[in-house]
CSV table of C-alpha atoms in Angstrom, one decimal:
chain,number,residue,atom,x,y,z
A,5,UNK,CA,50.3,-38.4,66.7
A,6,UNK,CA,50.2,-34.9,64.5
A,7,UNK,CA,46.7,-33.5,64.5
A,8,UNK,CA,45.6,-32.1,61.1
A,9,UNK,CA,43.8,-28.8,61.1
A,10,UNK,CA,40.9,-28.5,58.9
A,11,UNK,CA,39.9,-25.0,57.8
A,12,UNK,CA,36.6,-24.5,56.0
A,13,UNK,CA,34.7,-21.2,54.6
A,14,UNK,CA,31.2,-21.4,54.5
A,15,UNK,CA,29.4,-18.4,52.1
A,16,UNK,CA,26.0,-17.7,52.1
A,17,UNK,CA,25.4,-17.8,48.1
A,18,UNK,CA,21.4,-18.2,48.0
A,19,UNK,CA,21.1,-14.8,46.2
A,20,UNK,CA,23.3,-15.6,43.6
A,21,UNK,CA,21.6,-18.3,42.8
A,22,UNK,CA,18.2,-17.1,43.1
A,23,UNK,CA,20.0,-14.3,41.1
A,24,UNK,CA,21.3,-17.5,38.3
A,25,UNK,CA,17.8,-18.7,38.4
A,26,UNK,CA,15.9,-15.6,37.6
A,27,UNK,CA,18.5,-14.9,34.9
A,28,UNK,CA,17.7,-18.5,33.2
A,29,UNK,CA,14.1,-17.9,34.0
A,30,UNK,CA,14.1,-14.4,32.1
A,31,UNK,CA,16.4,-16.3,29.3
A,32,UNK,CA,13.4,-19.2,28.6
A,33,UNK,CA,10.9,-16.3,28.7
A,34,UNK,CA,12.7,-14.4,25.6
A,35,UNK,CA,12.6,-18.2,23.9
A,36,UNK,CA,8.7,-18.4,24.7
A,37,UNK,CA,8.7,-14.3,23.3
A,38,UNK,CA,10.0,-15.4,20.0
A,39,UNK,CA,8.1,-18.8,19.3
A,40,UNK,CA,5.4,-16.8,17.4
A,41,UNK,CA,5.4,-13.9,15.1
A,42,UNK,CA,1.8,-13.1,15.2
A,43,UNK,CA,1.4,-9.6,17.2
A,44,UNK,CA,-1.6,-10.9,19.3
A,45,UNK,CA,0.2,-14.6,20.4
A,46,UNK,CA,3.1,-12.5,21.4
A,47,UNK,CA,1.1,-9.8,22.8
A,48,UNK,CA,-0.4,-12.5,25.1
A,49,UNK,CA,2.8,-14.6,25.7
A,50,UNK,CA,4.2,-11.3,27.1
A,51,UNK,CA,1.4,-10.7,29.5
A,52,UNK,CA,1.4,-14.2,30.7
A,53,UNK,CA,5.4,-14.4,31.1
A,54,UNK,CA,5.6,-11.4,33.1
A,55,UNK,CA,2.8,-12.0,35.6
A,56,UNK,CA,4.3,-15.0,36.3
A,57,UNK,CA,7.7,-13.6,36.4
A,58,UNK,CA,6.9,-10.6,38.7
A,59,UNK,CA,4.4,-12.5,40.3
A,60,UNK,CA,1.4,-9.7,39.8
A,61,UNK,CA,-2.2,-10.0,39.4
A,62,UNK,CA,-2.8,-8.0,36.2
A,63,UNK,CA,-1.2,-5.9,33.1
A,64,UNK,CA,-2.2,-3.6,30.5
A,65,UNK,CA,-0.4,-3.3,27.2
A,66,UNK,CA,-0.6,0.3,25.8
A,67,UNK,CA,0.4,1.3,22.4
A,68,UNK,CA,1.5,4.7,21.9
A,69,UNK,CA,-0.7,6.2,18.5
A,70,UNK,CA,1.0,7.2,15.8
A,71,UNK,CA,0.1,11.3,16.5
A,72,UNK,CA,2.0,11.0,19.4
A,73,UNK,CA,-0.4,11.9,22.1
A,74,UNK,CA,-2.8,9.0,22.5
A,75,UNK,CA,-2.4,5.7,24.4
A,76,UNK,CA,-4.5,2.8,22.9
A,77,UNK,CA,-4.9,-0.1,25.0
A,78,UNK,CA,-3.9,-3.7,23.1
A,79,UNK,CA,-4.0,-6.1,25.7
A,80,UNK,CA,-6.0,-6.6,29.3
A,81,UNK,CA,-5.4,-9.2,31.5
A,82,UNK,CA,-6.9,-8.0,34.6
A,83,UNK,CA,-10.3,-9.6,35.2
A,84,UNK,CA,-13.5,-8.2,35.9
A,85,UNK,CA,-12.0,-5.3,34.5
A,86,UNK,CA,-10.4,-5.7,31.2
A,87,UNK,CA,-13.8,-4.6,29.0
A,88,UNK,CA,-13.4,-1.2,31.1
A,89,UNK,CA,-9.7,-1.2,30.4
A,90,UNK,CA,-9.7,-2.1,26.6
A,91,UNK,CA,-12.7,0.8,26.1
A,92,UNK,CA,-10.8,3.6,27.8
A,93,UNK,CA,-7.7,5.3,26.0
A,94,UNK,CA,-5.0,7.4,27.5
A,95,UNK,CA,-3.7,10.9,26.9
A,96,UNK,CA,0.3,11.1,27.2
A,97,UNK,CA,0.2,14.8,28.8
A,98,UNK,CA,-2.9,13.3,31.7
A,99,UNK,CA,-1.6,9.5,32.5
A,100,UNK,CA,1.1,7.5,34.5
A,101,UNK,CA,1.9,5.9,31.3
A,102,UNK,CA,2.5,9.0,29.7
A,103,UNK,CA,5.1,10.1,32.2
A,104,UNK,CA,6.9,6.8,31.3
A,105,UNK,CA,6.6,6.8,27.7
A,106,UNK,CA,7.8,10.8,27.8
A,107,UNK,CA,10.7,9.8,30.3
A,108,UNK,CA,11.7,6.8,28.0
A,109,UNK,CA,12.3,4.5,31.7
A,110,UNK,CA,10.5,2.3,33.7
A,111,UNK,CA,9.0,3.6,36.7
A,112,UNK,CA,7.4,2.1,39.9
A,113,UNK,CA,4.1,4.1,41.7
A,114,UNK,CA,3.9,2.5,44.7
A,115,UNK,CA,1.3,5.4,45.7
A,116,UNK,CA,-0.3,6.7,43.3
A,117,UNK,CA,-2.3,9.7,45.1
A,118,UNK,CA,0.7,11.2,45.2
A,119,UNK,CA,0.9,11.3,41.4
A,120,UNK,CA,-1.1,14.2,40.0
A,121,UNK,CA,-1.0,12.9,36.5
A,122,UNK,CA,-2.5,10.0,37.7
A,123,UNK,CA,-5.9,8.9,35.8
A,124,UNK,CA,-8.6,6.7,36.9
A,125,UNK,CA,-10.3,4.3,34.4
A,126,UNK,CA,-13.8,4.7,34.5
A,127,UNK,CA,-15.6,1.4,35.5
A,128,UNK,CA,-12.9,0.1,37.6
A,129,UNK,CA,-12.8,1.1,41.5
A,130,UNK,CA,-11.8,4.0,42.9
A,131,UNK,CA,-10.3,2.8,46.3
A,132,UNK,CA,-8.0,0.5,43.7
A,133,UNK,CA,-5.2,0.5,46.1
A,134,UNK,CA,-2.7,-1.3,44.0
A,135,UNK,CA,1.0,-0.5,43.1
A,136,UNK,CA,1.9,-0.7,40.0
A,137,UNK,CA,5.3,-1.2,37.7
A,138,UNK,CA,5.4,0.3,34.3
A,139,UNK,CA,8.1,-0.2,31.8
A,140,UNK,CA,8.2,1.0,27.7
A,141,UNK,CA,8.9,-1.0,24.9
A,142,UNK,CA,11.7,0.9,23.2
A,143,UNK,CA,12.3,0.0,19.2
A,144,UNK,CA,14.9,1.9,17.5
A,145,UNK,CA,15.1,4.8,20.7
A,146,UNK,CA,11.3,5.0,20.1
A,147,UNK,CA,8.8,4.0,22.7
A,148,UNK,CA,6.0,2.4,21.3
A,149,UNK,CA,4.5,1.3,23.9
A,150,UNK,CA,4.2,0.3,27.4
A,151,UNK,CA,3.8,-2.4,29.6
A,152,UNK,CA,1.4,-1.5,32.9
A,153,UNK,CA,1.9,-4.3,36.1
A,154,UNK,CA,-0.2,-4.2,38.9
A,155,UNK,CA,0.1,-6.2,42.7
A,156,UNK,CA,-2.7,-5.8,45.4
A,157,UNK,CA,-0.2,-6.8,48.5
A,158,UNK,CA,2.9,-6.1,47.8
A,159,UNK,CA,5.0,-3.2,46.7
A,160,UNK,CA,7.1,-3.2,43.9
A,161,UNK,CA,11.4,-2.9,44.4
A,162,UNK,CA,14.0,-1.7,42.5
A,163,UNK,CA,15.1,-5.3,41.5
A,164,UNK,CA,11.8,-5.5,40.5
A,165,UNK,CA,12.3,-2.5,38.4
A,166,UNK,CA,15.6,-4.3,36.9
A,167,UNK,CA,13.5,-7.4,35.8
A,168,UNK,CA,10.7,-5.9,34.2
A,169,UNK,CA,12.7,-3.2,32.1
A,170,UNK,CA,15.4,-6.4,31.2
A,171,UNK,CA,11.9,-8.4,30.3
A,172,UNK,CA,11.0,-5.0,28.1
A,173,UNK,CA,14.0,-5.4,26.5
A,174,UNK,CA,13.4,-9.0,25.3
A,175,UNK,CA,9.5,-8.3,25.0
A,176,UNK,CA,10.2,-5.0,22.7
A,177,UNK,CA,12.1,-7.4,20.2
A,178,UNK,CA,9.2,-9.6,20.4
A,179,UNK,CA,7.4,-6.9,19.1
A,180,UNK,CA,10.1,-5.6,16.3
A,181,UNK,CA,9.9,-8.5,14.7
A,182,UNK,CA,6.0,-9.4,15.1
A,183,UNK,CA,5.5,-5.7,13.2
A,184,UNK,CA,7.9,-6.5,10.6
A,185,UNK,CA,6.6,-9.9,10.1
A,186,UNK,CA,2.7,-8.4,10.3
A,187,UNK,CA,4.0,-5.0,8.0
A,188,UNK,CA,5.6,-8.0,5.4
A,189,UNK,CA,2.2,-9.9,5.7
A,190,UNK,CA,0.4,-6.8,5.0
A,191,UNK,CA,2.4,-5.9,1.7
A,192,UNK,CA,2.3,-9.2,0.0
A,193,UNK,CA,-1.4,-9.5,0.6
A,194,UNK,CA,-1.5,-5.9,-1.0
A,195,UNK,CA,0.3,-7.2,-3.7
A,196,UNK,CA,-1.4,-10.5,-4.5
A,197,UNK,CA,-4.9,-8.0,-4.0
A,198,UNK,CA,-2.8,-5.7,-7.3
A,199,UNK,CA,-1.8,-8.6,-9.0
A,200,UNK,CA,-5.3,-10.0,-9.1
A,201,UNK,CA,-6.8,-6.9,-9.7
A,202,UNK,CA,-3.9,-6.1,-12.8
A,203,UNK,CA,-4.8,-9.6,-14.2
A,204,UNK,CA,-8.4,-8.9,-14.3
A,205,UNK,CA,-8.1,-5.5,-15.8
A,206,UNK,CA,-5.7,-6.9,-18.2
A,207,UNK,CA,-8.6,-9.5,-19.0
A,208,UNK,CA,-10.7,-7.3,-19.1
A,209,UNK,CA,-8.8,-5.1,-21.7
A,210,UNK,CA,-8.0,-7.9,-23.4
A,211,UNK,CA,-11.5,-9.1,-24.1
A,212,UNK,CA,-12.5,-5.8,-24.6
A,213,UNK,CA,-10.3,-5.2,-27.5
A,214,UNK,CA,-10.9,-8.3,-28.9
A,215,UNK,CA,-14.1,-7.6,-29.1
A,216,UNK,CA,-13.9,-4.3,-30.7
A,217,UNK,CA,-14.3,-3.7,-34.7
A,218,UNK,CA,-10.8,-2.2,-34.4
A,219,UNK,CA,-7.7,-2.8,-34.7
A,220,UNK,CA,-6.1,-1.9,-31.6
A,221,UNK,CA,-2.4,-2.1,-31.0
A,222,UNK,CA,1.0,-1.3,-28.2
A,223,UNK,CA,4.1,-0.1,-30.3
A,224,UNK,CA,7.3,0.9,-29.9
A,225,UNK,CA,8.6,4.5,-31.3
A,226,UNK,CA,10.7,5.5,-34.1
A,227,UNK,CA,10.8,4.9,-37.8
A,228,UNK,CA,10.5,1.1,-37.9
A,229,UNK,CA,8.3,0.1,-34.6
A,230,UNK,CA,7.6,-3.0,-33.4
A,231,UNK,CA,4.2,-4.3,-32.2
A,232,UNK,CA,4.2,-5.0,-28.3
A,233,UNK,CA,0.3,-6.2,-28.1
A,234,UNK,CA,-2.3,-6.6,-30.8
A,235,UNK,CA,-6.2,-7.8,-30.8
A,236,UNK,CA,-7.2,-10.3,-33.8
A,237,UNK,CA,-9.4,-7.4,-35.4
A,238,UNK,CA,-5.9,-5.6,-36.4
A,239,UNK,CA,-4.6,-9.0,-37.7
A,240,UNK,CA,-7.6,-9.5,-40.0
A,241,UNK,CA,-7.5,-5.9,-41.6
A,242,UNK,CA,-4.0,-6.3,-42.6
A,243,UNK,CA,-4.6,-9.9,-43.9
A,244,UNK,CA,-2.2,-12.0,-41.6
A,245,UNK,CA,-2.9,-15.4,-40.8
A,246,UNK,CA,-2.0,-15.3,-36.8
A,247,UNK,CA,-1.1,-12.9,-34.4
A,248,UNK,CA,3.0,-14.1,-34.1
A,249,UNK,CA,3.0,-13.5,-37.5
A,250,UNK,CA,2.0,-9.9,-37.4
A,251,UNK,CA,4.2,-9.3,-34.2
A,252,UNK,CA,7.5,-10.3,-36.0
A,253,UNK,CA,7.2,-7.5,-38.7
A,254,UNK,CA,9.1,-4.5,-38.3
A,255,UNK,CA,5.6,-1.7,-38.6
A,256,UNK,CA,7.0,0.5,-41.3
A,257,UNK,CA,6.0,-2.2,-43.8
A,258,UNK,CA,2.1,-1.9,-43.1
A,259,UNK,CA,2.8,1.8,-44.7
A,260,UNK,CA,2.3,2.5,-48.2
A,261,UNK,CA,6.2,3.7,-47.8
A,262,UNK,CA,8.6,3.4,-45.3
A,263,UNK,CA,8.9,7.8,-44.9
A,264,UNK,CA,4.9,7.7,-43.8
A,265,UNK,CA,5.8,5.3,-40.6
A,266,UNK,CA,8.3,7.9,-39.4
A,267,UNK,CA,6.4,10.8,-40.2
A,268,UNK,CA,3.7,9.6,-38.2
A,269,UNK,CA,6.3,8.5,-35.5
A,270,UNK,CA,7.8,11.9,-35.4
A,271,UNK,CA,4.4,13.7,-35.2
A,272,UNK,CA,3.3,11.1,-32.2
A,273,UNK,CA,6.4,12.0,-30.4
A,274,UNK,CA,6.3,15.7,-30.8
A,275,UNK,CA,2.6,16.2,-30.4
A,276,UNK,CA,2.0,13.8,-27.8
A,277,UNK,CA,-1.5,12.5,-29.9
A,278,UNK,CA,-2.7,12.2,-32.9
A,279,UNK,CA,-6.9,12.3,-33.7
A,280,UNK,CA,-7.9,10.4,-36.6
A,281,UNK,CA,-5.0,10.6,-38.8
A,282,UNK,CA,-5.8,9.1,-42.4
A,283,UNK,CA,-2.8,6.6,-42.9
A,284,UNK,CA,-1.9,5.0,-46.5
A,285,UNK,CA,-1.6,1.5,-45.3
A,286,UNK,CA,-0.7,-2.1,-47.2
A,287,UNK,CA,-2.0,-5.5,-46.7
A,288,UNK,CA,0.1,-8.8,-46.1
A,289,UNK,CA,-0.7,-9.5,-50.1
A,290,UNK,CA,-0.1,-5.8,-51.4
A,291,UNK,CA,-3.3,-4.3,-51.1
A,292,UNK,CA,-3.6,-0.9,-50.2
A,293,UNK,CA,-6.5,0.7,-48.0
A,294,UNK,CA,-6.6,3.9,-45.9
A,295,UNK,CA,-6.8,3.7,-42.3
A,296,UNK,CA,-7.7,6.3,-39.7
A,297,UNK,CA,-5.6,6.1,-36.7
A,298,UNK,CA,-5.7,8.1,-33.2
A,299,UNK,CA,-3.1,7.2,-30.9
A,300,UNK,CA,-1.2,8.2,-28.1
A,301,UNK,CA,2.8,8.1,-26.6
A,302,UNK,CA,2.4,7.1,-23.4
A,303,UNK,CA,5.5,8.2,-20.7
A,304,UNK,CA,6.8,6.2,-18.0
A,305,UNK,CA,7.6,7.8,-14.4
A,306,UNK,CA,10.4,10.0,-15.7
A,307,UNK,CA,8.9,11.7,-18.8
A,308,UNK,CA,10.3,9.2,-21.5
A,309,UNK,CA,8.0,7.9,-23.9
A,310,UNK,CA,7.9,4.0,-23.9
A,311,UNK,CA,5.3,2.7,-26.1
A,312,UNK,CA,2.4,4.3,-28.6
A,313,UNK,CA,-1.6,3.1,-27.6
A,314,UNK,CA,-3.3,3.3,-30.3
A,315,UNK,CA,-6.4,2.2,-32.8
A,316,UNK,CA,-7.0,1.5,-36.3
A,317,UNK,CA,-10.1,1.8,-38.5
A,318,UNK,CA,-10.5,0.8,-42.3
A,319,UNK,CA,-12.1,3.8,-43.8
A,320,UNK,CA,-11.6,3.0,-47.4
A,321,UNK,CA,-14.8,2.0,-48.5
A,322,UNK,CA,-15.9,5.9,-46.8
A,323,UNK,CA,-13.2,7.5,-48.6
A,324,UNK,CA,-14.2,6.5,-51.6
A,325,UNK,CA,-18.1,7.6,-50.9
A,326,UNK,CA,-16.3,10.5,-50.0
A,327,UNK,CA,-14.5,11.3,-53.1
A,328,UNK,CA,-17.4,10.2,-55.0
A,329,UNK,CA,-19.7,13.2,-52.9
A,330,UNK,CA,-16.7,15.6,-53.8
A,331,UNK,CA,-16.7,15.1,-57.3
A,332,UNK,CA,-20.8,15.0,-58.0
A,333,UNK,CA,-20.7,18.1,-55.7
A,334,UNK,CA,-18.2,19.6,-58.4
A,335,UNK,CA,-19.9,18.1,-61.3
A,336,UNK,CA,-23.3,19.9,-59.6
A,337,UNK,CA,-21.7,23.2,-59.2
A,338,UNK,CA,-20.3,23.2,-63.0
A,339,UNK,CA,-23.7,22.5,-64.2
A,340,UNK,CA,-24.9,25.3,-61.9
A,341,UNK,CA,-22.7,28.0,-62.6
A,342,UNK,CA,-23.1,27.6,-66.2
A,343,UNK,CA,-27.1,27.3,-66.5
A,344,UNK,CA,-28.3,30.1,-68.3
A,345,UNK,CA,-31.2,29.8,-65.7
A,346,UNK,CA,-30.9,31.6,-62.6
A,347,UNK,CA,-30.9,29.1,-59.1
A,348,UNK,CA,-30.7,30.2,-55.6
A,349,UNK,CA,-30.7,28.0,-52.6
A,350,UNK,CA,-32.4,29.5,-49.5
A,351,UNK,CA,-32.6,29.0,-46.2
A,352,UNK,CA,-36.6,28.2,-44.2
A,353,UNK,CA,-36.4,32.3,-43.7
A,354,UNK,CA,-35.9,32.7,-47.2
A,355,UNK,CA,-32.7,33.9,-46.8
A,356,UNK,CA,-30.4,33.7,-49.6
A,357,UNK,CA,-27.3,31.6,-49.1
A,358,UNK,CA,-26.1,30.9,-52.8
A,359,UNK,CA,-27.3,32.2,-56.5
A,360,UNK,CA,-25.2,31.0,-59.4
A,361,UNK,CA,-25.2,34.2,-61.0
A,362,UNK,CA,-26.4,38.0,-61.6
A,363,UNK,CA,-29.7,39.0,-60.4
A,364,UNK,CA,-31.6,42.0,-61.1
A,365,UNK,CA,-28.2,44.0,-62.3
A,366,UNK,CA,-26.5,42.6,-58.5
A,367,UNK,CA,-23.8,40.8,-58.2
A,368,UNK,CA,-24.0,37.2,-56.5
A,369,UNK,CA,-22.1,38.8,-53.1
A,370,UNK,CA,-24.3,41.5,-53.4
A,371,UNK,CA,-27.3,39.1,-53.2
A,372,UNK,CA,-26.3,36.3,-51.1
A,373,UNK,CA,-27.4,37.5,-47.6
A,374,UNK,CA,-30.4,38.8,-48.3
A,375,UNK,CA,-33.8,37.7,-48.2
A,376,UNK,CA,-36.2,36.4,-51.7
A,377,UNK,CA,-38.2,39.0,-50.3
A,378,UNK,CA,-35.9,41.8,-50.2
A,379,UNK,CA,-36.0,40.7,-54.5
A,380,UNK,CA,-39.8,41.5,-55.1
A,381,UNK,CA,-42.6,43.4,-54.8
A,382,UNK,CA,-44.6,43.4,-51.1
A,383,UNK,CA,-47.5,42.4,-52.6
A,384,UNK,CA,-45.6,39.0,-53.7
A,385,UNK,CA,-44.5,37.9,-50.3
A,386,UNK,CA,-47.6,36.4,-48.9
A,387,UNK,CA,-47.8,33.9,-51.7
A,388,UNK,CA,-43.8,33.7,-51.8
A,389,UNK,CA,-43.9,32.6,-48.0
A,390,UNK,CA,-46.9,29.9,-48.6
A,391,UNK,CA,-44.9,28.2,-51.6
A,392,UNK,CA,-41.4,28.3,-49.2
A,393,UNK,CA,-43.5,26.9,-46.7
A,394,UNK,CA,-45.2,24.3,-49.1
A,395,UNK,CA,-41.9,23.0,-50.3
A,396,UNK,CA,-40.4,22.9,-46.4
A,397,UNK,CA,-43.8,20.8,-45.5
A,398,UNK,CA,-44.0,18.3,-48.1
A,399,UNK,CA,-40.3,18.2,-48.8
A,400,UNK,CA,-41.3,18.4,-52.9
A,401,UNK,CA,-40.6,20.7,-55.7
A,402,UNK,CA,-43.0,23.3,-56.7
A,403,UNK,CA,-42.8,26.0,-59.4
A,404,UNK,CA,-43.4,29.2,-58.8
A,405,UNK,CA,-44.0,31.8,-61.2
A,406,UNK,CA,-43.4,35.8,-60.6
């Protein structure tokens, strides 16, 4: 019979699949990485993943400081010594980790008294013979940080070298996204903190002005003007029976004429502010009053002016007191001026600050100036100067005779 010939290759292929296996194990560990976006969960998933991955006793997580120079430790997992560890920071220009994060690769110091930049930790032994693996965490072609591994028995290999920076890799993107998801935490809790703190200030202005006498009110510019806010105040002195009321009206009707809105517009907006500007205004029903405004054009960002802020007070009642004063004061001065009798008014000094006419042959600019004394004899003054004082003390007429 034929005899078949069997021919058989036999390959050794345990360290590709240790190679498979490690690849798969490095795979699950990114999966565990990204489970969590909370910095510190991922901070700690990293430091557990890779001591069991590189089968080490202990690792430092090092943040590289925003000046550049200083190493801040986040993370310890190497016991008794982590308090020691987490208290001591590192200087790029004096450290092992330094050398990395300046060289932008992992490195492995398998002895590190050869290493001059080496630094010791205080608290922690100083016979510490271990080896130790360090790799960055590279964002963007930035190294943030670092990731420091440490083994008391074994050295560390290049393969070694290969997992921990492909681990840095996965562990870096861990970090990306923990910071972006911390930074975006960070801003919205900013702005709910503004949003609360714009709502109470606008409640607070609001009760403010609607406590306030006056009429206070947010307007736009230009001839006609619309009202953006107003307090209850400004509603009543204008005579309107709610606030939506009021807001629908175009502004220039609440002027005694159309030409006074824009005037005041146009001042506003070429001045910047107006002080106490007496305004000829009209009520819902027709009736005028005068109201003293003092407002301002505020500007956005770029310079344009968006709305006035301004307030409103009903001074009718003291323009009218004040017209009143103005025409008894003219009334007074007629009557003066045309007395056949000669009055004076003087200061406490006795100086002379009006005289309605002539004196002595002077004129009334020749006189006003001077002193009652400066008028008579010296041998008058003492008893001038007691009756000045008289009147000054008791604040009542007295008649004195020269």
């Amino acid at each position: 019979k034929d005899k078949t010939l069997l021919q058989a290759t036999v390959r050794d292929i345990s360290e590709r699949k240790k190679a498979e296996e490690l690849r798969e194990k490095l795979l699950d560990t990114a999966r565990h990485l990204t489970r969590s976006l909370d910095l510190n969960t991922v901070l700690d998933q990293i430091s557990k993943q890779a001591i069991s991955l590189l089968d080490c006793h202990g690792i430092t997580i090092y943040m590289l400081d925003k000046d550049g120079v200083t190493i801040n430790p986040a993370l310890s997992n190497d016991p008794p010594y982590d308090k020691m560890v987490l208290a001591t920071k590192l200087n790029i220009n004096k450290s092992l980790t330094g050398k990395v994060i300046k060289a932008k690769k992992g490195m492995i110091f398998n002895d590190t008294a050869k290493e001059t930049v080496s630094f010791h930790v205080p608290g922690t032994p100083e016979s510490d013979d271990d080896y130790i693996i360090i790799s960055p965490f590279i964002i963007d072609n930035k190294v943030i940080g670092t990731m420091n591994l440490y083994r008391g028995t074994s050295t560390f290999s290049t393969d070694d070298l290969v997992i921990v920076n492909t681990f840095a890799v996965y562990a870096s993107t861990a970090i990306k996204n923990a910071k972006i998801y911390e930074d975006l935490m960070v801003e919205m809790k900013e702005r709910q903190l503004a949003e609360k703190e714009a709502q109470i200030n606008e409640e607070k202005y609001r009760t403010l002005t609607e406590n306030l006498p006056l009429g206070v009110y947010r307007d736009t510019p230009g001839a006609r003007g619309k009202f953006i806010e107003i307090n209850q105040a400004l509603v009543e002195m204008f005579g309107y029976k709610d606030k939506n009321s009021m807001m629908k009206i175009n502004i220039s009707k609440l002027y005694a004429s159309p030409r006074l809105r824009k005037k005041f517009s146009d001042k506003l907006l070429k001045k910047g502010h107006i002080n106490n500007e007496e305004l000829q205004l009209v009520k819902q029903d027709g009736t005028r009053f005068v109201g003293s405004s003092t407002a301002i054009a505020v500007k956005n960002d770029k310079g344009k002016i968006i709305h006035y802020d301004g307030i409103i007070e009903d001074i009718t009642e003291r323009v009218v007191l004040r017209n009143k004063l103005i025409e008894n004061e003219e009334k007074y001065r007629s009557i003066v001026n045309n007395s056949p009798d000669i009055i004076m008014r003087v200061d406490p000094k006795g100086t002379i600050t009006y005289i309605n006419s002539q004196y002595a042959g002077k004129t009334p600019e020749e006189v006003i100036g001077k002193t009652i004394y400066d008028l008579m004899p010296s041998e008058f003054h003492d008893k001038a100067k007691d009756s000045l004082r008289k009147v000054i003390d008791t604040v009542e007429s007295f008649i004195y005779e020269q």
